[in-house]
CSV table of C-alpha atoms in Angstrom, one decimal:
chain,number,residue,atom,x,y,z
V,18,MET,CA,140.8,116.1,100.8
V,19,LYS,CA,137.9,114.6,102.9
V,20,THR,CA,135.8,112.6,101.7
V,21,ILE,CA,132.1,111.6,102.2
V,22,SER,CA,131.4,108.7,103.8
V,23,LYS,CA,129.1,106.1,102.3
V,24,SER,CA,126.4,106.6,105.4
V,25,ALA,CA,126.8,110.8,104.3
V,26,ALA,CA,126.3,109.6,100.7
V,27,TRP,CA,123.4,107.6,101.2
V,28,ASN,CA,121.4,110.6,103.3
V,29,ILE,CA,122.1,112.8,100.9
V,30,PHE,CA,120.8,110.5,97.8
V,31,LEU,CA,117.3,109.9,100.6
V,32,VAL,CA,117.0,113.8,101.2
V,33,ALA,CA,117.8,114.8,97.3
V,34,GLY,CA,115.5,112.2,96.1
V,35,LEU,CA,112.5,113.0,98.1
V,36,THR,CA,113.1,116.5,98.1
V,37,VAL,CA,113.0,116.3,93.9
V,38,ALA,CA,109.6,114.6,94.4
V,39,VAL,CA,108.2,117.2,96.7
V,40,GLY,CA,109.2,119.8,94.3
V,41,ILE,CA,107.6,118.1,91.1
V,42,ALA,CA,104.7,117.3,93.2
V,43,THR,CA,104.4,121.3,93.9
V,44,ALA,CA,105.1,122.7,90.6
V,45,VAL,CA,102.4,120.5,89.2
V,46,LYS,CA,100.0,121.4,91.6
V,47,LEU,CA,101.2,125.5,91.1
V,48,LYS,CA,100.7,125.1,87.6
V,49,GLY,CA,97.0,124.2,88.1
V,50,ALA,CA,96.2,126.5,90.8
V,51,THR,CA,94.4,129.6,90.7
V,52,GLU,CA,94.7,130.6,94.2
V,53,GLY,CA,96.4,129.5,97.6
V,54,GLN,CA,99.7,129.7,95.8
V,55,ALA,CA,101.5,130.6,98.8
V,56,LEU,CA,99.9,128.0,101.0
V,57,LEU,CA,101.1,125.5,98.2
V,58,VAL,CA,104.8,126.8,98.9
V,59,ILE,CA,104.4,126.9,102.4
V,60,ALA,CA,103.3,123.2,102.6
V,61,ALA,CA,106.1,122.1,100.4
V,62,ILE,CA,108.4,123.8,103.0
V,63,GLY,CA,106.6,121.9,105.7
V,64,SER,CA,107.6,118.5,103.4
V,65,ILE,CA,110.7,119.2,103.4
V,66,MET,CA,111.2,119.8,107.0
V,67,GLY,CA,109.5,115.9,107.1
V,68,ILE,CA,112.2,114.8,104.9
V,69,LEU,CA,114.9,116.1,107.4
V,70,SER,CA,113.2,114.7,110.3
V,71,SER,CA,112.9,111.1,108.8
V,72,VAL,CA,116.4,111.0,107.7
V,73,CYS,CA,117.4,112.4,111.3
V,74,SER,CA,115.5,109.7,113.3
V,75,ALA,CA,116.9,106.7,110.9
V,76,ASN,CA,120.5,108.1,112.0
V,77,ALA,CA,119.4,108.8,116.0
V,78,LYS,CA,119.6,112.1,115.9
V,79,ILE,CA,118.1,114.7,118.0
V,80,ILE,CA,117.7,117.6,115.6
V,81,THR,CA,114.7,115.3,114.2
V,82,PHE,CA,112.3,116.5,116.8
V,83,LEU,CA,113.2,120.4,115.3
V,84,PHE,CA,112.3,119.7,111.9
V,85,GLY,CA,109.6,117.1,112.9
V,86,LEU,CA,107.7,119.8,115.2
V,87,LEU,CA,108.2,122.4,112.2
V,88,ASP,CA,106.6,119.7,109.8
V,89,VAL,CA,103.3,118.6,111.8
V,90,SER,CA,102.8,122.3,112.9
V,91,ILE,CA,102.7,123.5,109.4
V,92,TYR,CA,100.5,120.4,108.3
V,93,GLY,CA,98.5,120.7,111.4
V,94,THR,CA,98.2,124.5,110.2
V,95,MET,CA,97.1,123.6,106.6
V,96,CYS,CA,94.6,121.4,107.8
V,97,PHE,CA,92.8,123.9,109.8
V,98,LEU,CA,92.7,126.1,106.5
V,99,SER,CA,91.3,123.3,104.1
V,100,TRP,CA,88.6,122.9,106.8
V,101,ALA,CA,88.0,126.7,107.5
V,102,ASP,CA,87.7,126.6,103.5
V,103,GLY,CA,85.1,123.9,103.6
V,104,GLY,CA,87.2,121.4,103.2
V,105,SER,CA,87.6,118.1,105.5
V,106,GLY,CA,91.0,118.7,107.3
V,107,LEU,CA,89.3,119.1,110.5
V,108,GLY,CA,90.0,115.4,111.9
V,109,ASN,CA,93.8,115.9,110.7
V,110,GLY,CA,94.3,119.1,112.0
V,111,ILE,CA,93.0,117.9,115.8
V,112,LEU,CA,95.1,114.8,115.6
V,113,HIS,CA,98.1,117.0,114.7
V,114,ALA,CA,97.2,119.6,117.5
V,115,VAL,CA,96.7,117.0,120.4
V,116,TYR,CA,98.9,114.2,119.0
V,117,PHE,CA,101.5,114.9,116.5
V,118,ILE,CA,102.7,118.4,118.2
V,119,PRO,CA,103.0,117.4,121.8
V,120,MET,CA,105.1,114.0,120.8
V,121,GLN,CA,107.7,116.2,119.2
V,122,PHE,CA,108.3,117.9,122.7
V,123,ILE,CA,107.9,114.5,124.5
V,124,GLY,CA,110.3,112.8,122.3
V,125,PHE,CA,112.9,115.5,122.6
V,126,PHE,CA,113.2,114.7,126.4
V,127,GLN,CA,113.0,111.3,126.3
V,128,TRP,CA,115.8,111.0,124.0
V,129,ARG,CA,117.7,113.5,126.0
V,130,LYS,CA,117.4,111.0,129.1
V,131,ARG,CA,118.6,108.3,126.6
V,132,GLY,CA,121.9,110.3,125.8
V,133,ALA,CA,121.1,112.0,122.8
V,134,HIS,CA,122.6,115.4,122.7
V,135,GLY,CA,124.4,117.2,119.9
V,136,GLY,CA,125.9,114.7,117.3
V,137,ALA,CA,125.6,111.9,119.8
V,138,ALA,CA,123.0,109.2,118.8
V,139,VAL,CA,119.9,107.7,121.1
V,140,LYS,CA,120.5,104.7,123.0
V,141,ALA,CA,117.7,103.0,121.5
V,142,ARG,CA,115.4,100.3,123.1
V,143,ARG,CA,113.7,97.4,121.8
V,144,PHE,CA,110.5,95.2,122.2
V,145,THR,CA,110.5,92.2,124.7
V,146,SER,CA,108.1,89.2,123.6
V,147,ARG,CA,105.6,90.7,125.8
V,148,GLN,CA,105.7,94.1,124.2
V,149,TRP,CA,105.2,92.4,121.1
V,150,LEU,CA,102.6,91.0,121.8
V,151,ILE,CA,100.6,94.0,123.4
V,152,PHE,CA,101.5,96.2,120.5
V,153,GLY,CA,100.4,93.4,118.1
V,154,ALA,CA,96.8,93.5,120.0
V,155,ILE,CA,96.7,97.4,119.8
V,156,PHE,CA,97.3,97.7,116.5
V,157,VAL,CA,95.0,95.1,115.7
V,158,ALA,CA,92.3,96.8,117.8
V,159,ALA,CA,93.2,100.2,116.4
V,160,THR,CA,93.0,99.2,113.2
V,161,ALA,CA,89.4,97.6,113.5
V,162,ALA,CA,88.1,100.9,115.4
V,163,VAL,CA,89.4,103.4,112.6
V,164,TYR,CA,88.2,101.6,110.0
V,165,ALA,CA,84.7,101.1,111.5
V,166,LEU,CA,85.0,104.9,112.6
V,167,LEU,CA,85.8,105.8,108.8
V,168,LEU,CA,83.6,103.5,107.3
V,169,GLN,CA,80.8,106.2,108.4
V,170,PHE,CA,82.7,109.2,106.6
V,171,ASP,CA,83.3,107.0,102.8
V,172,ARG,CA,82.1,108.4,99.8
V,173,SER,CA,83.6,105.8,97.6
V,174,GLY,CA,80.5,104.6,96.5
V,175,ALA,CA,82.2,101.3,97.2
V,176,GLN,CA,79.4,98.6,98.5
V,177,GLY,CA,80.1,96.0,101.3
V,178,PHE,CA,82.0,96.0,104.6
V,179,LEU,CA,85.7,95.9,103.6
V,180,ARG,CA,86.3,98.7,101.3
V,181,ALA,CA,90.1,99.5,99.7
V,182,ALA,CA,89.5,103.1,100.1
V,183,VAL,CA,88.7,103.0,103.5
V,184,LEU,CA,91.2,100.5,104.4
V,185,PHE,CA,94.1,102.5,102.8
V,186,ASP,CA,93.0,105.6,104.8
V,187,THR,CA,93.0,103.4,108.2
V,188,LEU,CA,96.1,101.6,108.1
V,189,PRO,CA,98.7,104.4,107.4
V,190,LEU,CA,96.9,106.6,110.0
V,191,VAL,CA,97.3,103.6,112.7
V,192,CYS,CA,100.8,103.2,111.4
V,193,ASN,CA,101.5,106.9,111.8
V,194,VAL,CA,100.1,107.3,115.1
V,195,LEU,CA,101.9,104.1,117.1
V,196,GLY,CA,105.3,104.7,114.9
V,197,GLN,CA,105.2,108.1,116.5
V,198,TYR,CA,104.7,107.0,120.0
V,199,LEU,CA,107.6,104.0,119.1
V,200,LEU,CA,110.0,107.0,117.9
V,201,SER,CA,109.4,109.8,120.9
V,202,ASN,CA,110.1,106.8,123.3
V,203,ALA,CA,113.1,105.8,121.6
V,204,TYR,CA,112.0,102.2,120.6
V,205,ARG,CA,113.8,100.2,117.5
V,206,GLU,CA,110.5,98.7,116.3
V,207,GLN,CA,108.9,102.2,115.2
V,208,TRP,CA,110.4,101.4,111.9
V,209,PHE,CA,108.2,98.5,111.4
V,210,PHE,CA,105.1,100.9,111.4
V,211,TRP,CA,107.0,103.4,109.2
V,212,LEU,CA,107.6,100.4,106.9
V,213,GLY,CA,104.0,99.9,107.1
V,214,VAL,CA,103.0,103.7,106.1
V,215,ASN,CA,105.4,103.5,103.1
V,216,VAL,CA,103.9,100.2,102.0
V,217,PHE,CA,100.3,101.0,102.1
V,218,SER,CA,101.0,104.5,101.0
V,219,ILE,CA,102.6,102.7,97.9
V,220,ALA,CA,99.9,100.5,97.5
V,221,MET,CA,97.3,103.3,97.9
V,222,TRP,CA,98.7,105.5,95.2
V,223,SER,CA,99.5,102.6,92.8
V,224,THR,CA,95.6,102.0,92.7
V,225,THR,CA,94.9,105.2,92.2
V,226,LEU,CA,97.4,105.0,89.2
V,227,SER,CA,95.9,101.7,88.0
V,228,GLU,CA,92.2,103.1,88.2
V,229,THR,CA,92.6,106.3,87.3
V,230,GLY,CA,95.3,106.8,84.9
V,231,ASP,CA,96.6,109.8,86.9
V,232,SER,CA,100.3,110.3,86.3
V,233,TYR,CA,100.5,112.6,89.4
V,234,ALA,CA,99.9,109.9,91.6
V,235,ILE,CA,103.5,108.3,89.9
V,236,ILE,CA,105.2,111.5,92.0
V,237,TYR,CA,104.1,109.9,95.5
V,238,ILE,CA,105.0,106.2,94.5
V,239,ILE,CA,108.8,107.5,93.9
V,240,LYS,CA,108.1,109.5,97.0
V,241,TYR,CA,107.2,107.0,99.2
V,242,SER,CA,109.6,104.4,97.7
V,243,PHE,CA,112.4,106.8,99.1
V,244,TYR,CA,110.3,107.2,102.4
V,245,PHE,CA,110.8,103.1,102.4
V,246,MET,CA,114.4,103.0,101.6
V,247,ASN,CA,115.1,105.2,104.6
V,248,SER,CA,113.2,103.1,106.5
V,249,ILE,CA,114.8,100.3,105.8
V,250,ASN,CA,118.2,101.9,106.6
V,251,GLY,CA,116.5,103.4,110.1
V,252,LEU,CA,115.7,99.5,110.9
V,253,ARG,CA,119.4,98.8,109.9
V,254,ILE,CA,120.9,101.8,112.4
V,255,TRP,CA,118.5,101.1,115.2
V,256,THR,CA,119.0,97.3,115.5
V,257,ARG,CA,123.0,98.2,116.0
V,258,LEU,CA,121.9,100.8,118.0
V,259,SER,CA,119.5,98.7,120.2
V,260,ARG,CA,122.1,95.9,121.0
V,261,GLU,CA,124.6,98.4,122.3
V,262,GLY,CA,121.9,100.1,124.2
Protein backbone atom coordinates (compact mmCIF):
# COMPACT_ATOMS: atom_id res chain seq x y z
CA MET A 1 0.00 0.00 0.00
CA LYS A 2 1.47 3.34 -1.08
CA THR A 3 1.87 6.00 1.58
CA ILE A 4 1.58 9.72 0.98
CA SER A 5 4.91 11.53 1.22
CA LYS A 6 5.37 14.39 3.67
CA SER A 7 5.62 16.82 0.75
CA ALA A 8 2.36 15.61 -0.81
CA ALA A 9 0.60 15.66 2.56
CA TRP A 10 1.74 19.26 3.11
CA ASN A 11 0.46 20.30 -0.32
CA ILE A 12 -2.89 18.62 0.36
CA PHE A 13 -3.09 20.44 3.70
CA LEU A 14 -2.42 23.82 2.06
CA VAL A 15 -4.90 23.27 -0.79
CA ALA A 16 -7.57 22.00 1.58
CA GLY A 17 -7.08 24.84 4.07
CA LEU A 18 -7.18 27.53 1.41
CA THR A 19 -10.18 25.96 -0.33
CA VAL A 20 -12.12 25.85 2.94
CA ALA A 21 -11.30 29.52 3.59
CA VAL A 22 -12.48 30.48 0.09
CA GLY A 23 -15.60 28.34 0.51
CA ILE A 24 -16.54 29.97 3.80
CA ALA A 25 -15.91 33.46 2.42
CA THR A 26 -18.06 32.71 -0.63
CA ALA A 27 -20.85 31.22 1.51
CA VAL A 28 -20.91 34.35 3.68
CA LYS A 29 -21.11 36.57 0.59
CA LEU A 30 -23.84 34.43 -0.97
CA LYS A 31 -25.89 34.59 2.21
CA GLY A 32 -25.99 38.37 2.10
CA ALA A 33 -26.27 38.74 -1.69
CA THR A 34 -29.53 39.69 -3.36
CA GLU A 35 -28.10 39.40 -6.87
CA GLY A 36 -24.93 38.32 -8.69
CA GLN A 37 -24.76 34.92 -6.99
CA ALA A 38 -23.48 33.25 -10.17
CA LEU A 39 -20.59 35.71 -10.38
CA LEU A 40 -19.67 35.00 -6.75
CA VAL A 41 -19.46 31.29 -7.55
CA ILE A 42 -17.31 32.00 -10.65
CA ALA A 43 -15.05 34.22 -8.54
CA ALA A 44 -14.70 31.37 -6.03
CA ILE A 45 -13.67 29.01 -8.84
CA GLY A 46 -11.06 31.58 -9.93
CA SER A 47 -9.76 31.73 -6.36
CA ILE A 48 -9.40 27.95 -6.25
CA MET A 49 -7.44 28.11 -9.51
CA GLY A 50 -5.20 30.66 -7.79
CA ILE A 51 -4.70 28.28 -4.88
CA LEU A 52 -3.67 25.44 -7.19
CA SER A 53 -1.38 27.80 -9.11
CA SER A 54 0.35 28.96 -5.91
CA VAL A 55 0.94 25.45 -4.60
CA CYS A 56 2.18 24.24 -8.00
CA SER A 57 4.55 27.21 -8.32
CA ALA A 58 5.95 26.47 -4.85
CA ASN A 59 6.75 22.98 -6.15
CA ALA A 60 8.23 24.42 -9.38
CA LYS A 61 5.72 22.63 -11.64
CA ILE A 62 4.95 24.23 -15.00
CA ILE A 63 1.22 23.49 -14.72
CA THR A 64 1.15 26.50 -12.40
CA PHE A 65 0.68 28.68 -15.49
CA LEU A 66 -2.48 26.88 -16.60
CA PHE A 67 -4.10 27.44 -13.22
CA GLY A 68 -2.63 30.94 -13.09
CA LEU A 69 -4.11 31.84 -16.49
CA LEU A 70 -7.56 30.73 -15.36
CA ASP A 71 -7.19 32.62 -12.08
CA VAL A 72 -6.08 35.98 -13.51
CA SER A 73 -8.49 35.76 -16.47
CA ILE A 74 -11.47 35.22 -14.17
CA TYR A 75 -10.35 37.91 -11.74
CA GLY A 76 -9.65 40.41 -14.51
CA THR A 77 -13.08 39.75 -16.03
CA MET A 78 -14.71 40.24 -12.63
CA CYS A 79 -12.94 43.58 -12.28
CA PHE A 80 -14.23 44.78 -15.64
CA LEU A 81 -17.76 43.63 -14.77
CA SER A 82 -17.53 45.49 -11.46
CA TRP A 83 -16.44 48.64 -13.28
CA ALA A 84 -19.25 48.29 -15.84
CA ASP A 85 -21.68 48.06 -12.92
CA GLY A 86 -20.42 51.35 -11.49
CA GLY A 87 -17.66 49.92 -9.30
CA SER A 88 -13.95 50.73 -9.15
CA GLY A 89 -12.44 47.67 -10.81
CA LEU A 90 -11.15 49.31 -14.00
CA GLY A 91 -7.56 49.73 -12.85
CA ASN A 92 -7.26 46.14 -11.65
CA GLY A 93 -8.96 44.88 -14.81
CA ILE A 94 -6.50 46.69 -17.06
CA LEU A 95 -3.53 45.51 -14.95
CA HIS A 96 -4.64 41.90 -15.31
CA ALA A 97 -5.35 42.24 -19.05
CA VAL A 98 -2.06 43.91 -20.00
CA TYR A 99 0.29 42.36 -17.43
CA PHE A 100 -0.79 39.31 -15.43
CA ILE A 101 -2.41 37.42 -18.32
CA PRO A 102 0.52 37.86 -20.76
CA MET A 103 2.98 36.94 -17.99
CA GLN A 104 1.39 33.47 -17.75
CA PHE A 105 2.40 32.77 -21.36
CA ILE A 106 5.84 34.32 -20.89
CA GLY A 107 6.35 32.20 -17.79
CA PHE A 108 5.29 29.02 -19.56
CA PHE A 109 7.82 29.47 -22.37
CA GLN A 110 10.58 30.68 -20.04
CA TRP A 111 10.15 27.64 -17.82
CA ARG A 112 10.13 25.30 -20.83
CA LYS A 113 13.52 26.73 -21.79
CA ARG A 114 14.75 25.94 -18.28
CA GLY A 115 13.78 22.28 -18.36
CA ALA A 116 10.25 22.32 -16.91
CA HIS A 117 7.95 19.80 -18.58
CA GLY A 118 5.47 17.24 -17.33
CA GLY A 119 6.53 16.37 -13.80
CA ALA A 120 10.04 17.84 -14.10
CA ALA A 121 10.75 20.92 -11.97
CA VAL A 122 12.16 24.10 -13.48
CA LYS A 123 15.86 24.93 -13.09
CA ALA A 124 15.61 27.87 -10.72
CA ARG A 125 17.73 31.00 -10.86
CA ARG A 126 18.87 33.15 -7.97
CA PHE A 127 19.92 36.80 -7.70
CA THR A 128 23.46 38.07 -7.88
CA SER A 129 24.46 40.88 -5.52
CA ARG A 130 23.96 43.36 -8.36
CA GLN A 131 20.44 42.09 -9.03
CA TRP A 132 19.59 42.46 -5.34
CA LEU A 133 20.58 46.11 -5.53
CA ILE A 134 18.65 46.70 -8.76
CA PHE A 135 15.45 45.07 -7.53
CA GLY A 136 15.75 46.77 -4.16
CA ALA A 137 15.87 50.13 -5.94
CA ILE A 138 12.99 49.15 -8.25
CA PHE A 139 10.88 48.11 -5.24
CA VAL A 140 11.47 51.41 -3.43
CA ALA A 141 10.84 53.50 -6.56
CA ALA A 142 7.73 51.54 -7.55
CA THR A 143 6.32 51.74 -4.02
CA ALA A 144 6.81 55.51 -3.92
CA ALA A 145 5.26 56.00 -7.38
CA VAL A 146 2.23 53.76 -6.78
CA TYR A 147 1.66 55.26 -3.32
CA ALA A 148 1.70 58.79 -4.73
CA LEU A 149 -0.75 57.74 -7.45
CA LEU A 150 -3.18 55.94 -5.13
CA LEU A 151 -3.01 58.84 -2.70
CA GLN A 152 -4.90 60.91 -5.26
CA PHE A 153 -7.85 58.49 -5.07
CA ASP A 154 -7.90 57.97 -1.30
CA ARG A 155 -11.37 58.30 0.21
CA SER A 156 -10.50 57.12 3.73
CA GLY A 157 -10.70 60.62 5.14
CA ALA A 158 -7.31 60.23 6.84
CA GLN A 159 -5.07 63.27 7.12
CA GLY A 160 -1.34 63.62 6.45
CA PHE A 161 0.89 62.19 3.77
CA LEU A 162 1.44 58.74 5.31
CA ARG A 163 -1.93 56.97 5.24
CA ALA A 164 -2.22 53.34 6.34
CA ALA A 165 -5.10 52.49 3.98
CA VAL A 166 -3.15 53.66 0.93
CA LEU A 167 0.04 51.95 2.10
CA PHE A 168 -1.80 48.64 2.57
CA ASP A 169 -3.09 48.93 -1.00
CA THR A 170 0.32 49.90 -2.39
CA LEU A 171 2.64 47.32 -0.88
CA PRO A 172 0.74 44.15 -1.91
CA LEU A 173 0.24 45.56 -5.41
CA VAL A 174 3.95 46.28 -5.93
CA CYS A 175 4.95 42.90 -4.45
CA ASN A 176 2.41 41.13 -6.70
CA VAL A 177 3.75 42.78 -9.86
CA LEU A 178 7.41 42.13 -9.04
CA GLY A 179 6.68 38.65 -7.72
CA GLN A 180 4.91 37.71 -10.96
CA TYR A 181 7.85 38.94 -13.05
CA LEU A 182 10.30 36.88 -11.00
CA LEU A 183 8.00 33.84 -11.05
CA SER A 184 7.68 33.97 -14.82
CA ASN A 185 11.47 34.18 -15.12
CA ALA A 186 12.08 31.38 -12.58
CA TYR A 187 13.87 33.37 -9.87
CA ARG A 188 13.96 32.07 -6.31
CA GLU A 189 13.63 35.63 -4.98
CA GLN A 190 9.99 35.77 -6.08
CA TRP A 191 9.16 34.17 -2.74
CA PHE A 192 10.34 37.19 -0.78
CA PHE A 193 7.78 39.27 -2.68
CA TRP A 194 5.03 36.67 -2.19
CA LEU A 195 5.86 36.67 1.51
CA GLY A 196 5.50 40.44 1.39
CA VAL A 197 2.05 40.14 -0.23
CA ASN A 198 0.94 37.76 2.50
CA VAL A 199 2.37 39.71 5.43
CA PHE A 200 0.93 43.02 4.23
CA SER A 201 -2.45 41.39 3.52
CA ILE A 202 -2.56 39.83 6.99
CA ALA A 203 -1.67 43.20 8.50
CA MET A 204 -4.38 44.94 6.46
CA TRP A 205 -7.14 42.51 7.46
CA SER A 206 -5.94 42.49 11.08
CA THR A 207 -6.28 46.28 11.09
CA THR A 208 -9.75 45.97 9.57
CA LEU A 209 -10.72 43.48 12.27
CA SER A 210 -9.44 45.66 15.12
CA GLU A 211 -11.03 48.85 13.77
CA THR A 212 -14.42 47.51 12.65
CA GLY A 213 -14.82 44.23 14.50
CA ASP A 214 -15.90 42.66 11.20
CA SER A 215 -15.60 38.90 11.76
CA TYR A 216 -15.42 38.46 7.97
CA ALA A 217 -11.82 39.73 8.17
CA ILE A 218 -10.89 36.60 10.16
CA ILE A 219 -11.50 34.47 7.06
CA TYR A 220 -8.99 36.52 5.08
CA ILE A 221 -6.46 36.45 7.90
CA ILE A 222 -6.68 32.64 7.84
CA LYS A 223 -6.54 32.58 4.02
CA TYR A 224 -3.36 34.68 3.82
CA SER A 225 -1.83 32.74 6.71
CA PHE A 226 -2.12 29.61 4.56
CA TYR A 227 -0.60 31.50 1.62
CA PHE A 228 2.20 32.60 3.95
CA MET A 229 2.94 28.96 4.82
CA ASN A 230 2.96 28.08 1.12
CA SER A 231 5.44 30.89 0.46
CA ILE A 232 7.76 29.58 3.17
CA ASN A 233 7.55 26.15 1.57
CA GLY A 234 8.18 27.66 -1.87
CA LEU A 235 11.24 29.52 -0.63
CA ARG A 236 12.60 26.30 0.88
CA ILE A 237 12.09 24.29 -2.33
CA TRP A 238 13.36 27.01 -4.67
CA THR A 239 16.46 27.64 -2.54
CA ARG A 240 17.38 24.00 -3.08
CA LEU A 241 16.52 24.10 -6.80
CA SER A 242 18.54 27.29 -7.37
CA ARG A 243 21.60 25.58 -5.92
CA GLU A 244 21.10 22.60 -8.22
CA GLY A 245 20.39 24.80 -11.26
